[in-house]
PDB file of C-alpha atoms in Angstrom:
ATOM      1  CA  MET A   1      38.914  -3.899   8.326  1.00 84.00           C
ATOM      2  CA  PRO A   2      35.857  -1.861   7.399  1.00 82.00           C
ATOM      3  CA  ARG A   3      32.802  -2.118   9.557  1.00 85.00           C
ATOM      4  CA  ALA A   4      30.094  -4.068   7.803  1.00 83.00           C
ATOM      5  CA  THR A   5      26.583  -2.805   8.280  1.00 85.00           C
ATOM      6  CA  ASN A   6      23.403  -3.634   6.534  1.00 88.00           C
ATOM      7  CA  ASN A   7      23.005  -0.159   5.093  1.00 90.00           C
ATOM      8  CA  PRO A   8      21.701  -0.897   1.577  1.00 91.00           C
ATOM      9  CA  ALA A   9      18.961  -3.221   2.820  1.00 92.00           C
ATOM     10  CA  SER A  10      17.842  -1.008   5.664  1.00 92.00           C
ATOM     11  CA  ARG A  11      17.845   2.046   3.440  1.00 94.00           C
ATOM     12  CA  ARG A  12      15.736   0.160   0.940  1.00 95.00           C
ATOM     13  CA  ARG A  13      13.280  -0.784   3.681  1.00 95.00           C
ATOM     14  CA  ARG A  14      13.005   2.838   4.920  1.00 96.00           C
ATOM     15  CA  LYS A  15      12.602   4.182   1.415  1.00 97.00           C
ATOM     16  CA  LYS A  16       9.862   1.648   0.714  1.00 97.00           C
ATOM     17  CA  ILE A  17       7.894   2.759   3.727  1.00 97.00           C
ATOM     18  CA  LEU A  18       8.340   6.492   3.044  1.00 97.00           C
ATOM     19  CA  LYS A  19       7.366   5.952  -0.602  1.00 97.00           C
ATOM     20  CA  ALA A  20       4.151   4.214   0.494  1.00 97.00           C
ATOM     21  CA  ALA A  21       3.452   7.139   2.843  1.00 97.00           C
ATOM     22  CA  LYS A  22       3.901   9.746   0.107  1.00 97.00           C
ATOM     23  CA  GLY A  23       1.035  12.231   0.178  1.00 97.00           C
ATOM     24  CA  TYR A  24       0.107  11.621   3.805  1.00 97.00           C
ATOM     25  CA  PHE A  25      -0.461  14.673   5.954  1.00 97.00           C
ATOM     26  CA  GLY A  26       2.311  16.085   8.186  1.00 96.00           C
ATOM     27  CA  ARG A  27       4.829  13.839   9.896  1.00 96.00           C
ATOM     28  CA  LYS A  28       3.101  10.759   8.605  1.00 97.00           C
ATOM     29  CA  SER A  29       4.869  11.292   5.278  1.00 96.00           C
ATOM     30  CA  LYS A  30       8.215  12.563   6.640  1.00 96.00           C
ATOM     31  CA  THR A  31       9.312  10.598   9.723  1.00 97.00           C
ATOM     32  CA  LEU A  32       9.904   6.865   9.571  1.00 97.00           C
ATOM     33  CA  LYS A  33       8.131   5.984  12.813  1.00 98.00           C
ATOM     34  CA  ASN A  34       4.923   7.873  12.010  1.00 98.00           C
ATOM     35  CA  ALA A  35       4.988   6.805   8.353  1.00 98.00           C
ATOM     36  CA  LYS A  36       5.338   3.169   9.430  1.00 98.00           C
ATOM     37  CA  GLU A  37       2.293   3.393  11.680  1.00 98.00           C
ATOM     38  CA  ALA A  38       0.239   5.191   9.015  1.00 98.00           C
ATOM     39  CA  VAL A  39       1.210   2.735   6.260  1.00 98.00           C
ATOM     40  CA  ASP A  40       0.469  -0.288   8.499  1.00 98.00           C
ATOM     41  CA  ARG A  41      -2.937   1.159   9.430  1.00 98.00           C
ATOM     42  CA  SER A  42      -3.789   1.990   5.806  1.00 97.00           C
ATOM     43  CA  MET A  43      -2.835  -1.469   4.640  1.00 97.00           C
ATOM     44  CA  LEU A  44      -5.062  -2.940   7.322  1.00 98.00           C
ATOM     45  CA  TYR A  45      -8.034  -0.755   6.304  1.00 98.00           C
ATOM     46  CA  ALA A  46      -7.395  -1.570   2.586  1.00 98.00           C
ATOM     47  CA  TYR A  47      -7.376  -5.270   3.348  1.00 98.00           C
ATOM     48  CA  ARG A  48     -10.555  -5.034   5.461  1.00 98.00           C
ATOM     49  CA  ASP A  49     -12.384  -2.838   2.942  1.00 98.00           C
ATOM     50  CA  ARG A  50     -11.598  -5.037  -0.041  1.00 98.00           C
ATOM     51  CA  ARG A  51     -13.643  -7.708   1.712  1.00 98.00           C
ATOM     52  CA  ASN A  52     -16.343  -5.254   2.782  1.00 98.00           C
ATOM     53  CA  ARG A  53     -16.692  -4.050  -0.814  1.00 98.00           C
ATOM     54  CA  LYS A  54     -17.743  -7.539  -1.898  1.00 98.00           C
ATOM     55  CA  ARG A  55     -20.468  -7.582   0.732  1.00 98.00           C
ATOM     56  CA  ASP A  56     -21.628  -4.101  -0.225  1.00 98.00           C
ATOM     57  CA  PHE A  57     -21.967  -4.987  -3.901  1.00 98.00           C
ATOM     58  CA  ARG A  58     -23.829  -8.209  -3.141  1.00 98.00           C
ATOM     59  CA  ARG A  59     -26.238  -6.235  -0.933  1.00 98.00           C
ATOM     60  CA  LEU A  60     -26.729  -3.694  -3.756  1.00 98.00           C
ATOM     61  CA  TRP A  61     -27.373  -6.419  -6.318  1.00 98.00           C
ATOM     62  CA  ILE A  62     -29.927  -8.077  -4.069  1.00 98.00           C
ATOM     63  CA  THR A  63     -31.702  -4.762  -3.520  1.00 98.00           C
ATOM     64  CA  ARG A  64     -31.894  -4.158  -7.234  1.00 98.00           C
ATOM     65  CA  ILE A  65     -33.148  -7.670  -7.986  1.00 98.00           C
ATOM     66  CA  ASN A  66     -35.710  -7.398  -5.215  1.00 98.00           C
ATOM     67  CA  ALA A  67     -37.070  -4.103  -6.539  1.00 97.00           C
ATOM     68  CA  ALA A  68     -37.340  -5.412 -10.079  1.00 97.00           C
ATOM     69  CA  ALA A  69     -38.871  -8.700  -8.931  1.00 97.00           C
ATOM     70  CA  ARG A  70     -41.525  -6.893  -6.939  1.00 97.00           C
ATOM     71  CA  LEU A  71     -42.512  -4.981 -10.041  1.00 96.00           C
ATOM     72  CA  HIS A  72     -43.462  -8.399 -11.443  1.00 95.00           C
ATOM     73  CA  GLY A  73     -45.284  -9.566  -8.306  1.00 95.00           C
ATOM     74  CA  LEU A  74     -42.501 -11.708  -6.844  1.00 96.00           C
ATOM     75  CA  SER A  75     -40.356 -11.332  -3.761  1.00 97.00           C
ATOM     76  CA  TYR A  76     -36.577 -11.675  -4.044  1.00 97.00           C
ATOM     77  CA  SER A  77     -36.429 -15.044  -2.271  1.00 97.00           C
ATOM     78  CA  LYS A  78     -39.256 -16.555  -4.307  1.00 97.00           C
ATOM     79  CA  PHE A  79     -37.715 -15.195  -7.528  1.00 97.00           C
ATOM     80  CA  ILE A  80     -34.306 -16.680  -6.775  1.00 97.00           C
ATOM     81  CA  HIS A  81     -35.768 -19.968  -5.625  1.00 96.00           C
ATOM     82  CA  ALA A  82     -37.947 -20.269  -8.748  1.00 96.00           C
ATOM     83  CA  LEU A  83     -34.994 -19.522 -11.040  1.00 96.00           C
ATOM     84  CA  LYS A  84     -32.991 -22.249  -9.322  1.00 96.00           C
ATOM     85  CA  GLU A  85     -35.921 -24.663  -9.752  1.00 95.00           C
ATOM     86  CA  GLN A  86     -36.136 -23.767 -13.437  1.00 94.00           C
ATOM     87  CA  GLY A  87     -32.409 -24.353 -13.889  1.00 94.00           C
ATOM     88  CA  VAL A  88     -31.487 -20.766 -14.699  1.00 93.00           C
ATOM     89  CA  ASP A  89     -27.864 -20.338 -13.621  1.00 93.00           C
ATOM     90  CA  LEU A  90     -27.312 -16.600 -13.549  1.00 95.00           C
ATOM     91  CA  ASP A  91     -25.503 -14.943 -10.688  1.00 95.00           C
ATOM     92  CA  ARG A  92     -26.788 -11.914  -8.787  1.00 97.00           C
ATOM     93  CA  LYS A  93     -24.449  -9.513 -10.575  1.00 97.00           C
ATOM     94  CA  VAL A  94     -25.899 -10.411 -13.965  1.00 97.00           C
ATOM     95  CA  LEU A  95     -29.476 -10.440 -12.670  1.00 97.00           C
ATOM     96  CA  ALA A  96     -29.021  -6.975 -11.170  1.00 97.00           C
ATOM     97  CA  ASP A  97     -27.524  -5.676 -14.359  1.00 97.00           C
ATOM     98  CA  MET A  98     -30.506  -7.112 -16.336  1.00 96.00           C
ATOM     99  CA  ALA A  99     -32.880  -5.512 -13.869  1.00 96.00           C
ATOM    100  CA  VAL A 100     -31.397  -2.076 -14.494  1.00 97.00           C
ATOM    101  CA  ASN A 101     -30.384  -2.209 -18.176  1.00 97.00           C
ATOM    102  CA  ASP A 102     -32.579  -4.879 -19.756  1.00 96.00           C
ATOM    103  CA  PRO A 103     -36.095  -4.777 -18.286  1.00 95.00           C
ATOM    104  CA  LYS A 104     -37.504  -6.908 -21.121  1.00 96.00           C
ATOM    105  CA  GLY A 105     -35.058  -9.728 -20.453  1.00 96.00           C
ATOM    106  CA  PHE A 106     -35.746  -9.487 -16.727  1.00 97.00           C
ATOM    107  CA  GLU A 107     -39.479  -9.652 -17.422  1.00 96.00           C
ATOM    108  CA  GLU A 108     -38.930 -12.909 -19.329  1.00 96.00           C
ATOM    109  CA  LEU A 109     -37.047 -14.306 -16.386  1.00 96.00           C
ATOM    110  CA  ALA A 110     -39.858 -13.221 -14.003  1.00 96.00           C
ATOM    111  CA  THR A 111     -42.420 -14.909 -16.290  1.00 95.00           C
ATOM    112  CA  LEU A 112     -40.299 -18.061 -16.246  1.00 94.00           C
ATOM    113  CA  ALA A 113     -40.037 -17.897 -12.457  1.00 94.00           C
ATOM    114  CA  ARG A 114     -43.796 -17.540 -12.036  1.00 90.00           C
ATOM    115  CA  GLN A 115     -44.485 -20.849 -13.885  1.00 85.00           C
TER     116      GLN A 115
END
């Protein structure tokens, strides 16, 4: 009776790891053990940095809104609070984009916020 092993599945697992490690430097792309460590670590960093990217963009948008609001004599917090009081429901991404690309529209919002 032939010896049954789990060769197709284990080969598939190894190939998947080595394929993910393609392009890594040295043994990290050639040997299974090192490739596994490198791929695990890179997946961890990718997961962490996808979350960090959201924080970084929010920080950038707030900086842009604050700079544009100060040109109109308002601080960031007062500007956001006044917009909320006026019922303007724009998120920070849109406000930051307006601050950079549409100064006239942002000026109208600042005028509305000052009332």
